[in-house]
Amino acid sequence: MSRISGHGNHKENSPFLNSSEAGKGGDYYDRNLALFEEELDIRPKVSSLLGKLVNYTNLTQGVKEHEEAESTDGSKKKVSKSPSMGTLMGVYLPCMQNIFGVILFLRLTWMVGMAGVLQSFLIVLLCCCCTMLTTISMSAIATNGVVPAGGSYFMISRSLGPEFGGAVGLCFYLGTTFAGAMYILGAIEILLTYIVPQAAIFHPSGAHDASSAMLNNMRVYGTVFLILMAVVVFVGVKYVNKFASLFLACVVISILSIYAGAIKSIFDPPEFPICMLGNRTLSRDQFDVCAKTIVKDNITVASKLWELFCHSTNLTTENCDEYFLMNNVSEIAGIPGAASGILKDNLWSNYLEKGEILEKAHHPSVDVAGQKNNLHLYVLSDIATSFMVLVGIFFPSVTGIMAGSNRSGDLKDAQKSIPVGTILAIVTTSLVYFSCVLLFGACIEGVVLRDKYGDAVNKNLVVGTLSWPSPWVIVIGSFFSTCGAGLQSLTGAPRLLQAIAKDNIIPFLWVFGHGKANGEPTWALLLTALIAELGILIASLDMVAPILSMFFLMCYLFVNLACAVQTLLRTPNWRPRFKYYHWALSFLGMSICLALMFISSWYYALVAMLIAGMIYKYIEYQGAEKEWGDGIRGLSLSAARYALLRLEEGPPHTKNWRPQLLVLLKLDEDLHVKYPRLLTFASQLKAGKGLTIIGSVIQGNFLETYGEAQAAEQTIKNMMDIEKVKGFCQVVVANKVREGIAHLIQSCGLGGMKHNTVVLGWPYGWRQSEDPRSWKTFIGTVRCTTAAHLALLVPKNVSFYPSNHERYNEGNIDVWWIVHDGGMLMLLPFLLKQHKVWRKCKMRIFTVAQMDDNSIQMKKDLATFLYQLRIEAEVEVVEMHNSDISAYTYERTLMMEQRSQMLRQMRLTKTEREREAQLVKDRHSIARLESLYSDEEDEGDPVPENIQMTWTKEKCDAEKRNRGSAVGSFRDLISIKPNQSNVRRMHTAVKLNEVIVNRSHDARLVLLNMPGPPKNTDGDENYMEFLEVLTEGLERVLLVRGGGREVITIYS
């Protein structure tokens, strides 16, 4: 709240200096700090930082500014004081006021009567333990740094993250709002039952609809009260604050009057006789004399009681209630006093069902059935009671422990005051509750205790009967204190909602972040009033209490969880000043909260959890981009570390093997992804499961291109979002691309979360490129993956692959299984078919049989193998006949070798290089034309060697002029004889390609074994040519190379 004098109204946005301020002083840099001149440009000197931080104080979004904004005119502004509240005024008394409430005065006596003193002790103990343990956790969180306005919401959201913070913040908000409704209902109950019963609008028409008339009165008056209170809060919070101390005084005086009355009852118990018929308690408000007959002028006449039971003024008995005739009427003391020994009767529970008559045990009576229509003359139980019901109803009377932390901004030393004040308040209130339970049990007759509305004691408030000097002390005191508590709730709840809305983690709440010019949350107040109205329409205090118990218990549960998580994780920032906490205490508190939720009402508990869960998932779905250094993030890190260490124990079993991808992406000059379909393919193959790392290499010096690398990483991440790839991104800067790729293959991943498969793009245009680096990088990467025992996938023609929005309703995925590579070829189509794009495609598996293979047996064996693998696929065995090497094959091999030879001639002039490239291009185009003809022509005569003479005469002349030193090298080129092993390899490539194109030309995707690169690096370029020939004429090809281990198994 403070602004240091002398600073005026200067608002400090950041405690750090910016460079412009730094430059203002001419001699800014200290001579002693010359070494750090460059750092001081961007970082503050320690002395200046400390100076700024000391002047920083915490502004609350709270009641104080609102009060000041209202009380100042436009002309003169008050100079606001710094936070000055101590422990007593700032924490202890607000907590006391919030904890003591309507339940103490209206329901505690009834609870003691129903549950007995012992079980009441247990209920109070459970609830107080819950709040005490929560306070210990809360104190640890509150003393771990500055807690601004928003109190519990701020603590939880900054400890457990925006998702939990939002869920718990809203639970706490709903709890506070329903508490407001409960206080208003309590105030109305006191008003209509004990102060002015004649103000009731609805009156019971018959004997049995008294409760419904009462509920309707509650609804009408409750709504009026709510509107009045909302107007008071809207007009000025300062009035609420002014009266807060008055309301607290009412509570204290009321409690003191109970103690005074209990002491007085020892030697002079108050006169509150109860009329009993047999052992049944009679409702005293319908007659005055407790006797069957009275003597009037020496004549015995029927009393009012006789009239009620016998329906006549004569002393005739024919219409009389049988129970009335058989039992005597007697009077007993309602408050026998502390010395009477009534305590032993009240020790044990006496739970009743709804509509049961209140009876005094061991009182003489003849047990006969009375008439049903006379039931309204007795005192009846209005709801069914049990230990669980009473826990739910009592719990709101221990809530309110957050009052101190909610005003942390107004405290002089919040980190000292919050723990001390809150714990003292809980100890005080717990002692009051325990002593009240004991005093009620020791001083008041059991049937009076069980009488919720004081029907047996002339409609007096039961606590009031015990108090001294008059019952009115408590009636008036409790009325004002409940009104005050209602006002406090209606003041606090909108501010909490405003704090949540301003954090912008729940988008649809943003409107509630706005308010009046002075920051008063108008819209939030309106919503709060509407939700409180729902509570008032329920109209029964006993029904509303368990609802707000749930929301508060949820909130306390998460406070305990936050403390336990932070303690167990030992986060570096977890350094609370309050040292008396332990994770075991927090877990115990959490367990008690959970137990109390399900004890008091399991279905409300499930609903509250469902609401919190839905809010959590909603915030998570909306993607709350908030980094608050929360504990859940720390928990994720710990869990990830634990899981990674477990994975480190050994390689995954074949059953668990799935491709963990490292996708090597190429970026263009503008750092855009060159082939985004590689990402699409990766997302279709993974369907969100397992590990995907997207790697890329930027050529250059790390110090100079670091910014570029960051930009590239962001581009790739954006593309990953578009293509729905869930994974990680790594961009490496290296002097050579091949080195960078080798680094990625070696070092990507962590521990057991390492890639086992590399996805590599095909080097398109490698033939046309003068620079051999593109295909050399490609082959180098193939060799690296082989050396690292990784699987390799090379999607060729990747731009023709389907996008994530396309659907293949028919078609085949063809697998050409030529070499066994650990089952990769079987597994990949199965994984692809999990994705909606490929789901409807059928799988076909082709295998190649040589002349000496039994193809029929092979087909049977393959079908059996697939059956055992549980993979559905068609099986075909293709026979490859031994045939002579065709002229076309020979020609392709020759061309390939000539081209290689050409490119080896280093230091060619530009023109020579262009001319020779053209020569090869012409020869290649004729070869391509040949390949488009039919098979018969292919197997015809070898193409003559003088094919380059298809040039024109002009070209020939130019050739002669430019020929010189290159003549010899051309002769060498023309006289090359192809290498026999190359011819054999080319033969395989051509024949296989022929068979594959013949069978799979219309397949949606062809998977094919990728042959390994040659051991001798001289043949690298030939290897590229073999791969081109092998995949020619196929639209979408996936070349697959296994990593040298089995990846699929027939065993379960």
Short mmCIF file of N, CA, C and O in Angstrom, two decimals, residues 636-683:
data_model
loop_
_atom_site.label_atom_id
_atom_site.label_comp_id
_atom_site.label_asym_id
_atom_site.label_seq_id
_atom_site.Cartn_x
_atom_site.Cartn_y
_atom_site.Cartn_z
N SER A 636 6.52 -32.75 -12.14
CA SER A 636 6.69 -33.37 -13.47
C SER A 636 8.16 -33.67 -13.71
O SER A 636 8.52 -34.74 -14.22
N LEU A 637 9.02 -32.72 -13.34
CA LEU A 637 10.45 -32.92 -13.54
C LEU A 637 10.96 -34.11 -12.73
O LEU A 637 11.71 -34.94 -13.22
N SER A 638 10.49 -34.19 -11.47
CA SER A 638 10.93 -35.30 -10.62
C SER A 638 10.45 -36.63 -11.18
O SER A 638 11.18 -37.61 -11.21
N ALA A 639 9.17 -36.63 -11.61
CA ALA A 639 8.61 -37.87 -12.16
C ALA A 639 9.36 -38.27 -13.44
O ALA A 639 9.66 -39.45 -13.65
N ALA A 640 9.67 -37.25 -14.26
CA ALA A 640 10.38 -37.53 -15.52
C ALA A 640 11.76 -38.11 -15.21
O ALA A 640 12.20 -39.09 -15.82
N ARG A 641 12.42 -37.51 -14.21
CA ARG A 641 13.76 -38.01 -13.84
C ARG A 641 13.69 -39.44 -13.35
O ARG A 641 14.48 -40.30 -13.74
N TYR A 642 12.68 -39.71 -12.51
CA TYR A 642 12.53 -41.07 -11.97
C TYR A 642 12.28 -42.06 -13.11
O TYR A 642 12.90 -43.12 -13.18
N ALA A 643 11.38 -41.67 -14.02
CA ALA A 643 11.05 -42.56 -15.13
C ALA A 643 12.26 -42.79 -16.03
O ALA A 643 12.51 -43.92 -16.48
N LEU A 644 13.02 -41.73 -16.27
CA LEU A 644 14.21 -41.86 -17.12
C LEU A 644 15.24 -42.79 -16.47
O LEU A 644 15.89 -43.59 -17.14
N LEU A 645 15.40 -42.67 -15.16
CA LEU A 645 16.35 -43.55 -14.48
C LEU A 645 15.89 -45.00 -14.54
O LEU A 645 16.70 -45.92 -14.65
N ARG A 646 14.57 -45.21 -14.47
CA ARG A 646 14.04 -46.58 -14.60
C ARG A 646 14.29 -47.12 -16.01
O ARG A 646 14.66 -48.28 -16.18
N LEU A 647 14.11 -46.26 -17.00
CA LEU A 647 14.32 -46.68 -18.40
C LEU A 647 15.77 -47.05 -18.65
O LEU A 647 16.07 -47.86 -19.51
N GLU A 648 16.67 -46.43 -17.88
CA GLU A 648 18.10 -46.62 -18.09
C GLU A 648 18.53 -48.04 -17.78
O GLU A 648 19.59 -48.48 -18.18
N GLU A 649 17.65 -48.79 -17.06
CA GLU A 649 18.06 -50.12 -16.60
C GLU A 649 18.34 -51.10 -17.74
O GLU A 649 18.98 -52.10 -17.54
N GLY A 650 17.84 -50.85 -18.90
CA GLY A 650 18.13 -51.75 -20.03
C GLY A 650 17.31 -51.35 -21.23
O GLY A 650 16.38 -50.56 -21.14
N PRO A 651 17.66 -51.89 -22.41
CA PRO A 651 16.89 -51.55 -23.61
C PRO A 651 15.48 -52.12 -23.50
O PRO A 651 15.24 -53.08 -22.77
N PRO A 652 14.52 -51.52 -24.23
CA PRO A 652 13.13 -52.01 -24.11
C PRO A 652 13.00 -53.42 -24.69
O PRO A 652 13.73 -53.82 -25.59
N HIS A 653 12.06 -54.16 -24.12
CA HIS A 653 11.76 -55.49 -24.63
C HIS A 653 11.15 -55.34 -26.02
O HIS A 653 10.53 -54.31 -26.33
N THR A 654 11.32 -56.37 -26.83
CA THR A 654 10.78 -56.32 -28.21
C THR A 654 9.31 -55.95 -28.21
O THR A 654 8.84 -55.23 -29.09
N LYS A 655 8.55 -56.43 -27.18
CA LYS A 655 7.11 -56.14 -27.14
C LYS A 655 6.85 -54.65 -27.00
O LYS A 655 5.83 -54.15 -27.46
N ASN A 656 7.77 -53.94 -26.30
CA ASN A 656 7.56 -52.51 -26.06
C ASN A 656 8.23 -51.64 -27.12
O ASN A 656 8.17 -50.43 -27.03
N TRP A 657 8.88 -52.27 -28.09
CA TRP A 657 9.64 -51.48 -29.06
C TRP A 657 8.67 -50.72 -29.96
O TRP A 657 7.73 -51.28 -30.50
N ARG A 658 8.89 -49.44 -30.08
CA ARG A 658 8.16 -48.66 -31.09
C ARG A 658 9.15 -47.64 -31.63
O ARG A 658 10.11 -47.29 -30.93
N PRO A 659 8.96 -47.22 -32.87
CA PRO A 659 9.94 -46.27 -33.41
C PRO A 659 9.92 -44.96 -32.64
O PRO A 659 8.90 -44.30 -32.57
N GLN A 660 11.05 -44.64 -32.00
CA GLN A 660 11.23 -43.32 -31.37
C GLN A 660 12.01 -42.49 -32.39
O GLN A 660 13.17 -42.77 -32.65
N LEU A 661 11.35 -41.50 -32.95
CA LEU A 661 11.88 -40.89 -34.17
C LEU A 661 12.81 -39.71 -33.91
O LEU A 661 12.54 -38.89 -33.02
N LEU A 662 13.86 -39.64 -34.70
CA LEU A 662 14.61 -38.40 -34.87
C LEU A 662 14.40 -37.99 -36.32
O LEU A 662 14.87 -38.66 -37.24
N VAL A 663 13.62 -36.93 -36.53
CA VAL A 663 13.30 -36.48 -37.89
C VAL A 663 14.29 -35.39 -38.26
O VAL A 663 14.34 -34.35 -37.59
N LEU A 664 15.10 -35.61 -39.30
CA LEU A 664 16.09 -34.62 -39.72
C LEU A 664 15.46 -33.72 -40.78
O LEU A 664 15.16 -34.17 -41.89
N LEU A 665 15.24 -32.47 -40.42
CA LEU A 665 14.56 -31.53 -41.32
C LEU A 665 15.57 -30.63 -42.00
O LEU A 665 16.58 -30.25 -41.38
N LYS A 666 15.25 -30.25 -43.22
CA LYS A 666 16.10 -29.31 -43.94
C LYS A 666 15.38 -27.97 -43.97
O LYS A 666 14.18 -27.91 -44.21
N LEU A 667 16.12 -26.89 -43.69
CA LEU A 667 15.53 -25.55 -43.71
C LEU A 667 16.07 -24.80 -44.93
O LEU A 667 17.22 -25.00 -45.33
N ASP A 668 15.23 -23.91 -45.51
CA ASP A 668 15.74 -23.13 -46.65
C ASP A 668 16.44 -21.86 -46.13
O ASP A 668 16.63 -21.68 -44.93
N GLU A 669 16.79 -20.96 -47.07
CA GLU A 669 17.56 -19.77 -46.68
C GLU A 669 16.80 -18.90 -45.68
O GLU A 669 17.39 -18.24 -44.84
N ASP A 670 15.45 -18.86 -45.79
CA ASP A 670 14.64 -18.04 -44.89
C ASP A 670 14.28 -18.77 -43.60
O ASP A 670 13.37 -18.36 -42.87
N LEU A 671 14.95 -19.88 -43.37
CA LEU A 671 14.72 -20.71 -42.17
C LEU A 671 13.31 -21.29 -42.12
O LEU A 671 12.75 -21.50 -41.05
N HIS A 672 12.71 -21.51 -43.28
CA HIS A 672 11.42 -22.19 -43.30
C HIS A 672 11.65 -23.67 -43.57
O HIS A 672 12.63 -24.05 -44.22
N VAL A 673 10.72 -24.49 -43.08
CA VAL A 673 10.87 -25.95 -43.26
C VAL A 673 10.66 -26.27 -44.74
O VAL A 673 9.64 -25.89 -45.33
N LYS A 674 11.63 -26.98 -45.33
CA LYS A 674 11.57 -27.24 -46.77
C LYS A 674 10.53 -28.31 -47.10
O LYS A 674 9.80 -28.18 -48.08
N TYR A 675 10.48 -29.36 -46.30
CA TYR A 675 9.54 -30.45 -46.58
C TYR A 675 8.66 -30.71 -45.35
O TYR A 675 8.91 -31.63 -44.57
N PRO A 676 7.60 -29.87 -45.15
CA PRO A 676 6.76 -30.04 -43.95
C PRO A 676 6.05 -31.40 -43.92
O PRO A 676 5.66 -31.87 -42.85
N ARG A 677 5.93 -32.05 -45.09
CA ARG A 677 5.23 -33.35 -45.09
C ARG A 677 6.00 -34.42 -44.31
O ARG A 677 5.43 -35.43 -43.93
N LEU A 678 7.30 -34.19 -44.09
CA LEU A 678 8.06 -35.12 -43.23
C LEU A 678 7.46 -35.13 -41.83
O LEU A 678 7.33 -36.18 -41.19
N LEU A 679 7.06 -33.92 -41.37
CA LEU A 679 6.42 -33.82 -40.05
C LEU A 679 5.06 -34.50 -40.07
O LEU A 679 4.67 -35.17 -39.12
N THR A 680 4.33 -34.30 -41.15
CA THR A 680 3.01 -34.94 -41.27
C THR A 680 3.16 -36.45 -41.18
O THR A 680 2.42 -37.13 -40.45
N PHE A 681 4.13 -36.97 -41.92
CA PHE A 681 4.37 -38.42 -41.92
C PHE A 681 4.72 -38.90 -40.50
O PHE A 681 4.22 -39.91 -40.03
N ALA A 682 5.59 -38.12 -39.82
CA ALA A 682 5.99 -38.50 -38.45
C ALA A 682 4.77 -38.53 -37.53
O ALA A 682 4.60 -39.46 -36.73
N SER A 683 3.88 -37.52 -37.66
CA SER A 683 2.71 -37.49 -36.77
C SER A 683 1.77 -38.66 -37.07
O SER A 683 1.15 -39.23 -36.17
#
